[in-house]
Short mmCIF file of C-alpha atoms and ligand atoms in Angstrom, two decimals:
data_model
loop_
_atom_site.label_atom_id
_atom_site.label_comp_id
_atom_site.label_asym_id
_atom_site.label_seq_id
_atom_site.Cartn_x
_atom_site.Cartn_y
_atom_site.Cartn_z
CA MET U 1101 -163.27 123.55 -3.52
CA SER U 1102 -161.22 121.64 -6.05
CA ILE U 1103 -157.87 123.18 -6.93
CA ILE U 1104 -156.88 120.66 -9.60
CA ALA U 1105 -159.21 119.15 -12.17
CA VAL U 1106 -157.97 116.48 -14.56
CA GLU U 1107 -160.57 115.77 -17.22
CA GLY U 1108 -160.22 112.84 -19.61
CA VAL U 1109 -156.45 113.20 -19.78
CA SER U 1110 -154.38 110.78 -21.86
CA LYS U 1111 -150.72 110.83 -22.82
CA PHE U 1112 -149.39 108.70 -25.65
CA PHE U 1113 -145.73 107.98 -26.28
CA GLY U 1114 -145.97 106.41 -29.75
CA PRO U 1115 -148.41 103.53 -29.32
CA VAL U 1116 -148.02 103.46 -25.51
CA ALA U 1117 -150.78 105.11 -23.49
CA ALA U 1118 -148.68 106.13 -20.46
CA VAL U 1119 -151.80 107.82 -19.04
CA ASP U 1120 -155.14 106.56 -20.31
CA ASP U 1121 -158.28 108.69 -19.98
CA VAL U 1122 -157.80 109.79 -16.37
CA SER U 1123 -160.29 112.11 -14.67
CA LEU U 1124 -159.99 113.23 -11.07
CA SER U 1125 -160.21 116.32 -8.95
CA ILE U 1126 -158.05 117.31 -6.01
CA GLU U 1127 -159.42 119.48 -3.23
CA GLU U 1128 -157.64 122.49 -1.83
CA GLY U 1129 -155.44 121.56 1.15
CA GLU U 1130 -155.38 117.84 0.37
CA PHE U 1131 -152.34 115.61 0.63
CA PHE U 1132 -153.04 113.58 -2.49
CA ALA U 1133 -151.02 110.52 -3.49
CA LEU U 1134 -150.63 109.01 -6.95
CA LEU U 1135 -149.84 105.41 -6.24
CA GLY U 1136 -149.09 102.51 -8.55
CA PRO U 1137 -146.46 100.01 -9.67
CA SER U 1138 -143.55 100.96 -11.90
CA GLY U 1139 -144.70 102.07 -15.34
CA SER U 1140 -148.33 102.73 -14.31
CA GLY U 1141 -148.17 106.35 -15.47
CA LYS U 1142 -148.09 108.25 -12.20
CA THR U 1143 -144.92 110.23 -12.98
CA THR U 1144 -146.26 111.13 -16.42
CA LEU U 1145 -149.46 112.45 -14.82
CA LEU U 1146 -147.45 114.48 -12.30
CA ARG U 1147 -145.26 115.86 -15.09
CA MET U 1148 -148.38 116.98 -16.95
CA LEU U 1149 -149.56 118.83 -13.83
CA ALA U 1150 -146.12 120.46 -13.59
CA GLY U 1151 -146.15 121.36 -17.29
CA PHE U 1152 -143.14 119.24 -18.31
CA GLU U 1153 -145.38 117.08 -20.51
CA THR U 1154 -148.38 118.09 -22.61
CA PRO U 1155 -151.52 115.93 -22.53
CA SER U 1156 -152.32 114.20 -25.84
CA GLU U 1157 -156.01 114.46 -24.93
CA GLY U 1158 -158.09 116.05 -22.20
CA ARG U 1159 -157.79 119.11 -20.04
CA ILE U 1160 -156.00 120.10 -16.83
CA THR U 1161 -157.24 123.02 -14.74
CA ILE U 1162 -155.29 124.36 -11.77
CA ASP U 1163 -156.77 127.03 -9.54
CA GLY U 1164 -159.52 127.63 -12.04
CA GLN U 1165 -157.15 128.22 -14.95
CA ASP U 1166 -156.81 125.96 -18.02
CA MET U 1167 -153.14 124.89 -18.13
CA ALA U 1168 -153.00 124.31 -21.91
CA GLY U 1169 -149.99 126.21 -23.24
CA ILE U 1170 -148.90 127.49 -19.79
CA ALA U 1171 -145.17 126.97 -19.17
CA PRO U 1172 -144.01 125.19 -15.99
CA ASN U 1173 -142.64 128.35 -14.38
CA ARG U 1174 -145.91 130.19 -14.91
CA ARG U 1175 -148.03 127.57 -13.18
CA PRO U 1176 -149.08 127.98 -9.53
CA VAL U 1177 -147.14 124.81 -8.70
CA ASN U 1178 -143.65 123.86 -7.61
CA THR U 1179 -141.98 120.46 -7.85
CA VAL U 1180 -139.72 118.53 -5.49
CA PHE U 1181 -137.89 115.80 -7.36
CA GLN U 1182 -136.80 112.35 -6.34
CA SER U 1183 -133.10 113.15 -6.05
CA TYR U 1184 -133.17 116.24 -3.85
CA ALA U 1185 -131.65 118.49 -6.50
CA VAL U 1186 -130.03 121.13 -4.32
CA PHE U 1187 -127.17 123.18 -5.74
CA PRO U 1188 -123.98 121.85 -4.11
CA HIS U 1189 -121.95 125.06 -4.46
CA MET U 1190 -124.57 127.27 -2.79
CA SER U 1191 -125.25 127.63 0.92
CA VAL U 1192 -128.49 126.24 2.32
CA ALA U 1193 -129.91 129.77 2.61
CA ASP U 1194 -128.97 130.62 -0.99
CA ASN U 1195 -130.53 127.37 -2.17
CA ILE U 1196 -133.80 128.19 -0.42
CA GLY U 1197 -133.78 131.80 -1.64
CA TYR U 1198 -132.76 130.97 -5.20
CA GLY U 1199 -136.22 131.04 -6.78
CA LEU U 1200 -137.15 134.18 -4.84
CA LYS U 1201 -134.05 135.93 -6.18
CA LEU U 1202 -134.92 134.94 -9.75
CA ASP U 1203 -138.37 136.42 -9.15
CA GLY U 1204 -136.72 139.71 -8.16
CA MET U 1205 -137.63 139.68 -4.47
CA GLY U 1206 -135.62 142.22 -2.48
CA ARG U 1207 -132.75 141.14 -0.23
CA ALA U 1208 -134.43 141.92 3.11
CA GLU U 1209 -137.72 140.26 2.30
CA ARG U 1210 -135.84 137.27 0.88
CA ALA U 1211 -133.74 136.89 4.01
CA SER U 1212 -136.79 136.91 6.22
CA ARG U 1213 -138.62 134.37 4.00
CA VAL U 1214 -135.53 132.13 4.06
CA GLU U 1215 -135.43 132.31 7.88
CA GLU U 1216 -139.11 131.45 8.01
CA MET U 1217 -138.54 128.44 5.75
CA LEU U 1218 -135.51 127.25 7.75
CA ALA U 1219 -137.66 127.31 10.88
CA LEU U 1220 -140.48 125.49 9.08
CA VAL U 1221 -138.25 122.57 8.12
CA GLN U 1222 -136.38 122.65 11.44
CA LEU U 1223 -133.03 123.74 10.04
CA GLU U 1224 -132.64 126.93 12.07
CA GLY U 1225 -129.03 128.05 12.27
CA LEU U 1226 -127.90 125.88 9.36
CA GLY U 1227 -128.45 128.46 6.59
CA GLY U 1228 -124.72 129.04 6.16
CA ARG U 1229 -123.84 125.40 5.57
CA LYS U 1230 -123.20 123.81 2.20
CA PRO U 1231 -125.42 120.85 1.23
CA ASP U 1232 -122.53 118.37 1.63
CA GLN U 1233 -122.35 119.34 5.31
CA LEU U 1234 -125.90 118.05 5.83
CA SER U 1235 -127.41 114.61 6.27
CA GLY U 1236 -129.63 113.11 3.55
CA GLY U 1237 -132.77 113.96 5.49
CA GLN U 1238 -131.63 117.54 6.02
CA ARG U 1239 -130.83 117.95 2.32
CA GLN U 1240 -134.31 116.72 1.47
CA ARG U 1241 -135.73 119.33 3.85
CA VAL U 1242 -133.72 122.02 2.05
CA ALA U 1243 -135.29 120.91 -1.22
CA LEU U 1244 -138.72 121.10 0.41
CA ALA U 1245 -138.02 124.53 1.90
CA ARG U 1246 -136.86 125.79 -1.49
CA ALA U 1247 -140.02 124.52 -3.17
CA LEU U 1248 -142.25 126.01 -0.47
CA ALA U 1249 -140.44 129.36 -0.31
CA LYS U 1250 -142.35 130.71 -3.28
CA ARG U 1251 -145.61 129.77 -1.57
CA PRO U 1252 -147.04 127.82 -4.48
CA ARG U 1253 -150.74 126.88 -4.41
CA VAL U 1254 -149.72 123.28 -5.10
CA LEU U 1255 -146.56 121.35 -4.29
CA LEU U 1256 -145.81 118.37 -6.54
CA LEU U 1257 -143.58 115.73 -5.01
CA ASP U 1258 -141.99 112.97 -7.09
CA GLU U 1259 -141.00 110.07 -4.79
CA PRO U 1260 -139.76 112.64 -2.26
CA LEU U 1261 -138.42 110.15 0.28
CA SER U 1262 -137.00 107.47 -1.98
CA ALA U 1263 -133.38 108.57 -1.62
CA LEU U 1264 -133.49 108.22 2.17
CA ASP U 1265 -132.73 105.12 4.23
CA ALA U 1266 -135.62 103.14 5.75
CA LYS U 1267 -135.51 104.60 9.26
CA LEU U 1268 -135.28 108.19 8.03
CA ARG U 1269 -138.04 107.63 5.50
CA GLU U 1270 -140.35 106.60 8.27
CA ALA U 1271 -139.47 109.63 10.40
CA MET U 1272 -139.85 111.94 7.40
CA ARG U 1273 -143.36 110.59 6.72
CA PHE U 1274 -144.58 112.22 9.91
CA GLU U 1275 -142.57 115.37 9.24
CA LEU U 1276 -143.86 115.75 5.72
CA ALA U 1277 -147.47 115.14 6.78
CA SER U 1278 -147.24 117.63 9.64
CA LEU U 1279 -145.44 120.16 7.42
CA GLN U 1280 -148.27 119.90 4.89
CA HIS U 1281 -150.78 120.38 7.68
CA GLN U 1282 -148.92 123.43 8.91
CA VAL U 1283 -148.60 125.23 5.56
CA GLY U 1284 -152.02 124.11 4.29
CA ILE U 1285 -150.70 123.95 0.71
CA THR U 1286 -152.11 121.19 -1.52
CA PHE U 1287 -149.55 118.39 -1.90
CA VAL U 1288 -149.64 115.91 -4.77
CA MET U 1289 -147.14 113.11 -4.29
CA VAL U 1290 -146.09 110.29 -6.58
CA THR U 1291 -145.00 107.11 -4.88
CA HIS U 1292 -144.83 103.41 -5.55
CA ASP U 1293 -144.58 102.79 -1.80
CA GLN U 1294 -148.02 101.80 -0.47
CA ASP U 1295 -147.09 102.33 3.18
CA GLU U 1296 -145.87 105.81 2.39
CA ALA U 1297 -149.09 106.72 0.59
CA LEU U 1298 -151.29 105.23 3.32
CA ALA U 1299 -149.31 106.96 6.06
CA MET U 1300 -149.42 110.46 4.61
CA ALA U 1301 -152.18 110.95 2.09
CA THR U 1302 -155.71 112.18 2.69
CA ARG U 1303 -156.71 110.36 -0.52
CA CYS U 1304 -154.88 108.10 -2.95
CA ALA U 1305 -155.41 107.48 -6.63
CA VAL U 1306 -154.24 103.98 -7.57
CA MET U 1307 -153.03 103.63 -11.15
CA GLU U 1308 -152.55 100.51 -13.22
CA ARG U 1309 -151.27 100.56 -16.81
CA GLY U 1310 -152.14 104.22 -17.30
CA ARG U 1311 -155.65 103.97 -15.89
CA LEU U 1312 -157.02 105.26 -12.62
CA VAL U 1313 -158.41 102.13 -10.97
CA GLN U 1314 -159.51 103.41 -7.55
CA LEU U 1315 -159.56 106.76 -5.78
CA ALA U 1316 -160.25 106.61 -2.05
CA THR U 1317 -159.02 107.41 1.44
CA PRO U 1318 -156.21 105.16 2.71
CA SER U 1319 -158.53 103.15 4.98
CA ASP U 1320 -161.15 102.67 2.25
CA LEU U 1321 -158.46 101.46 -0.16
CA TYR U 1322 -157.28 98.92 2.37
CA GLU U 1323 -160.67 97.80 3.70
CA PHE U 1324 -162.77 98.19 0.55
CA PRO U 1325 -160.55 97.57 -2.46
CA ASN U 1326 -162.60 97.50 -5.67
CA SER U 1327 -160.48 94.93 -7.52
CA ARG U 1328 -158.06 92.10 -7.03
CA PHE U 1329 -155.30 94.38 -8.30
CA VAL U 1330 -155.89 97.01 -5.59
CA ALA U 1331 -156.38 94.42 -2.81
CA ASP U 1332 -153.10 92.81 -3.74
CA PHE U 1333 -151.17 96.03 -4.35
CA ILE U 1334 -152.16 97.64 -1.03
CA GLY U 1335 -150.80 95.58 1.84
CA SER U 1336 -150.73 91.83 2.01
CA VAL U 1337 -153.74 89.62 1.30
CA ASN U 1338 -154.90 86.01 0.97
CA MET U 1339 -156.85 85.74 -2.29
CA ILE U 1340 -159.26 82.83 -2.55
CA GLU U 1341 -161.41 81.95 -5.52
CA GLY U 1342 -165.03 80.96 -4.96
CA VAL U 1343 -168.47 80.64 -6.48
CA LEU U 1344 -171.46 82.62 -5.24
CA LYS U 1345 -173.95 80.11 -3.81
CA THR U 1346 -176.63 82.32 -2.25
CA ASP U 1347 -177.06 86.08 -2.14
CA LYS U 1348 -179.64 87.64 0.21
CA PRO U 1349 -180.11 91.26 1.37
CA ASP U 1350 -177.95 90.79 4.47
CA GLU U 1351 -175.99 87.61 3.93
CA ALA U 1352 -174.23 85.61 1.24
CA LEU U 1353 -172.58 82.24 0.95
CA ILE U 1354 -169.54 81.65 -1.22
CA ALA U 1355 -168.38 78.11 -1.95
CA THR U 1356 -164.60 77.71 -2.06
CA GLN U 1357 -162.31 74.76 -2.54
CA HIS U 1358 -159.92 75.80 0.22
CA LEU U 1359 -162.10 77.39 2.90
CA GLY U 1360 -165.33 75.45 2.39
CA ASP U 1361 -168.49 77.58 2.32
CA VAL U 1362 -167.67 81.11 3.47
CA PHE U 1363 -170.43 83.10 5.19
CA ILE U 1364 -170.52 86.85 4.48
CA ASP U 1365 -172.70 89.24 6.51
CA HIS U 1366 -173.88 91.39 3.61
CA ALA U 1367 -175.29 91.06 0.12
CA VAL U 1368 -172.61 90.54 -2.51
CA LEU U 1369 -174.85 91.63 -5.41
CA GLY U 1370 -173.23 89.14 -7.77
CA ASN U 1371 -174.50 86.47 -10.12
CA VAL U 1372 -175.36 83.29 -8.28
CA GLY U 1373 -173.16 80.57 -9.80
CA GLY U 1374 -170.58 83.14 -10.90
CA THR U 1375 -166.91 83.25 -9.87
CA LEU U 1376 -165.81 85.69 -7.13
CA TRP U 1377 -162.67 86.29 -5.12
CA LEU U 1378 -162.34 86.64 -1.38
CA ALA U 1379 -159.58 88.96 -0.20
CA LEU U 1380 -158.78 88.07 3.39
CA ARG U 1381 -156.17 90.19 5.18
CA PRO U 1382 -153.66 88.23 7.31
CA GLU U 1383 -154.38 90.23 10.47
CA LYS U 1384 -158.12 89.52 10.20
CA ILE U 1385 -157.58 85.79 10.66
CA GLU U 1386 -157.75 84.41 14.20
CA MET U 1387 -155.46 81.48 14.95
CA ARG U 1388 -155.95 78.98 17.80
CA PRO U 1389 -154.06 75.81 18.72
CA ARG U 1390 -155.86 72.69 17.45
CA GLY U 1391 -156.22 69.77 19.88
CA ASP U 1392 -158.77 66.98 20.03
CA GLY U 1393 -161.71 69.28 20.79
CA PRO U 1394 -164.31 70.57 18.34
CA PRO U 1395 -163.53 73.44 15.98
CA PRO U 1396 -164.08 76.94 17.37
CA GLN U 1397 -167.48 78.39 16.49
CA MET U 1398 -167.54 81.94 15.14
CA GLU U 1399 -170.47 83.76 16.78
CA ASP U 1400 -171.36 85.59 13.57
CA ALA U 1401 -171.41 82.56 11.25
CA PRO U 1402 -173.57 79.43 10.96
CA ALA U 1403 -172.25 76.27 12.65
CA GLY U 1404 -169.00 75.01 11.21
CA LEU U 1405 -168.44 77.88 8.76
CA ASN U 1406 -165.59 80.42 8.58
CA THR U 1407 -163.18 78.05 10.36
CA VAL U 1408 -160.65 75.69 8.77
CA PRO U 1409 -157.89 73.43 10.10
CA GLY U 1410 -154.28 73.96 9.11
CA ARG U 1411 -150.68 73.42 10.21
CA ILE U 1412 -148.05 76.09 10.78
CA ASP U 1413 -145.45 75.83 8.09
CA HIS U 1414 -143.25 78.78 8.90
CA ILE U 1415 -143.04 81.62 11.43
CA ALA U 1416 -141.37 84.96 10.83
CA TYR U 1417 -140.90 86.79 14.14
CA LEU U 1418 -140.83 90.54 13.45
CA GLY U 1419 -140.82 91.90 17.00
CA SER U 1420 -144.07 93.85 17.06
CA GLU U 1421 -145.87 91.03 15.28
CA SER U 1422 -145.30 87.53 13.95
CA VAL U 1423 -146.18 86.39 10.45
CA PHE U 1424 -147.29 82.78 10.04
CA GLU U 1425 -147.53 80.71 6.91
CA VAL U 1426 -150.20 78.10 7.56
CA GLU U 1427 -150.81 75.19 5.20
CA LEU U 1428 -154.43 74.10 4.85
CA GLU U 1429 -155.40 70.48 4.26
CA THR U 1430 -155.98 71.36 0.60
CA GLY U 1431 -152.33 72.45 0.34
CA LEU U 1432 -153.11 76.17 0.11
CA LYS U 1433 -150.78 78.40 2.14
CA MET U 1434 -152.47 81.14 4.11
CA ARG U 1435 -150.71 84.09 5.67
CA VAL U 1436 -151.70 85.06 9.21
CA ILE U 1437 -150.40 88.01 11.26
CA ARG U 1438 -150.65 88.20 15.06
CA PRO U 1439 -149.50 91.18 17.11
CA ASN U 1440 -147.14 90.30 19.94
CA LEU U 1441 -149.21 91.94 22.66
CA THR U 1442 -147.18 90.53 25.56
CA ARG U 1443 -143.54 89.53 25.76
CA TRP U 1444 -144.56 85.86 25.69
CA ASP U 1445 -147.05 85.83 22.79
CA GLN U 1446 -144.50 84.42 20.37
CA GLU U 1447 -144.18 81.31 22.55
CA ASP U 1448 -147.81 80.28 21.93
CA PHE U 1449 -147.18 78.78 18.49
CA ALA U 1450 -144.47 76.65 16.90
CA GLU U 1451 -143.71 75.39 13.40
CA GLU U 1452 -145.57 72.14 12.56
CA GLN U 1453 -148.27 72.93 15.15
CA PRO U 1454 -151.88 72.09 14.14
CA VAL U 1455 -154.10 75.17 14.34
CA TRP U 1456 -157.58 76.45 13.57
CA LEU U 1457 -157.96 79.53 11.39
CA SER U 1458 -161.21 81.52 11.75
CA TRP U 1459 -162.50 84.85 10.53
CA HIS U 1460 -165.52 87.06 11.05
CA ALA U 1461 -168.32 87.26 8.51
CA CYS U 1462 -167.35 90.88 7.75
CA ALA U 1463 -163.62 90.14 7.33
CA PRO U 1464 -163.23 89.18 3.67
CA ALA U 1465 -163.61 91.72 0.88
CA VAL U 1466 -165.57 90.14 -1.96
CA LEU U 1467 -164.25 91.03 -5.40
CA ALA U 1468 -165.42 90.43 -8.94
CA GLY U 1469 -163.98 87.44 -10.80
P1 ATP I 158 -142.01 104.57 -12.12
O1 ATP I 158 -142.53 104.30 -10.75
O2 ATP I 158 -141.15 103.46 -12.62
O3 ATP I 158 -141.43 105.92 -12.31
P2 ATP I 158 -144.49 105.46 -13.34
O4 ATP I 158 -145.74 104.85 -12.82
O5 ATP I 158 -144.16 106.80 -12.84
O6 ATP I 158 -143.29 104.47 -13.12
P3 ATP I 158 -144.28 106.56 -15.95
O7 ATP I 158 -142.87 106.99 -15.75
O8 ATP I 158 -145.32 107.60 -15.96
O9 ATP I 158 -144.65 105.45 -14.90
O10 ATP I 158 -144.35 105.74 -17.31
C1 ATP I 158 -145.56 105.19 -17.83
C2 ATP I 158 -145.26 104.52 -19.16
O11 ATP I 158 -144.90 105.49 -20.14
C3 ATP I 158 -144.13 103.52 -19.12
O12 ATP I 158 -144.45 102.44 -19.96
C4 ATP I 158 -142.96 104.30 -19.66
O13 ATP I 158 -142.03 103.44 -20.27
C5 ATP I 158 -143.62 105.22 -20.67
N1 ATP I 158 -142.91 106.50 -20.82
C6 ATP I 158 -142.73 107.44 -19.88
N2 ATP I 158 -142.07 108.51 -20.36
C7 ATP I 158 -141.80 108.23 -21.66
C8 ATP I 158 -141.12 108.93 -22.73
N3 ATP I 158 -140.62 110.15 -22.53
N4 ATP I 158 -141.05 108.32 -23.91
C9 ATP I 158 -141.58 107.10 -24.12
N5 ATP I 158 -142.23 106.39 -23.19
C10 ATP I 158 -142.34 106.93 -21.96
#
């Protein structure tokens, strides 16, 4: 059942369409991410869900109720902001119970709800502390506990982890996702951090210049991007221009300057002779040392296709994996990622080394020109 329905919503600030004709629905219990670069309109959309902005056009329904004219505090939502806005002069427990007190909840019931929330965010025993006696991650958990204390139907999160350092952010991703799972409340999170969205969300809406450009699960966004913008925005990608040469029900051939003819194991459904783009992820490229022998033959491609020679230009060793910049004979630089599966993997390749790059017929995503 959908708990949030956004129907043809736009928001204009003067001539700027911050949000441009967006329609989407969010299911009950989802962890939904609004993802996009700076200025793409995700915060404005979140603020319209919260009631801090009014749509210029369209309609927002939450829990079956039209939100037009409904004030923020009367909506079945609660918001956690970027800078964990906890009250510095109040104890942790008073911070968490603040909204409940305003709502007139009795002292005993409030105390037990606060205890429940402290346990939920793993801050048992810290209710008496002041926020400045907590770490950044703990303060963010107080803000979460405060927002969850009123048991909203929907929790809106605006870049909830952005104030935390890298290591803590990563740890909090798991915490936040498991917390959401535990409480079963619908979460809608704004982030510009692709990894964060992929790691936590059940589905992501990608926004570009106010428009919703793709709405999909994290793996579908990564594996089946619907545009060059999404392919490039989510993760890292080699983007190669080509021309569709043949297009059959279960195979296609795309002529490229840099990779020769590329064999694809499905129909592309494009115009033969038209321009297309191949999005090839760095980890989907196989790299082998190049000696005097023949090029490696990919078992799922016709002879000589889907393999090109190159030379390693640069290696970035990142511990768990190494990232290679490989220059092709045409001068194009391709990015390749190899996991370091053993402690000696990084010794297999050196800068300046001639290599073969190969990829499977299913590896590239084919995108419109
Ligand atoms: P960021 O990640 O930088 O927060 P965002 O994707 O959340 O970006 P928004 O904050 O929603 O983007 O802004 C979308 C567009 O609307 C931007 O061009 C922004 O300048 C504009 N905008 C947002 N709020 C206002 C406002 N109150 N008045 C005028 N323009 C605004």
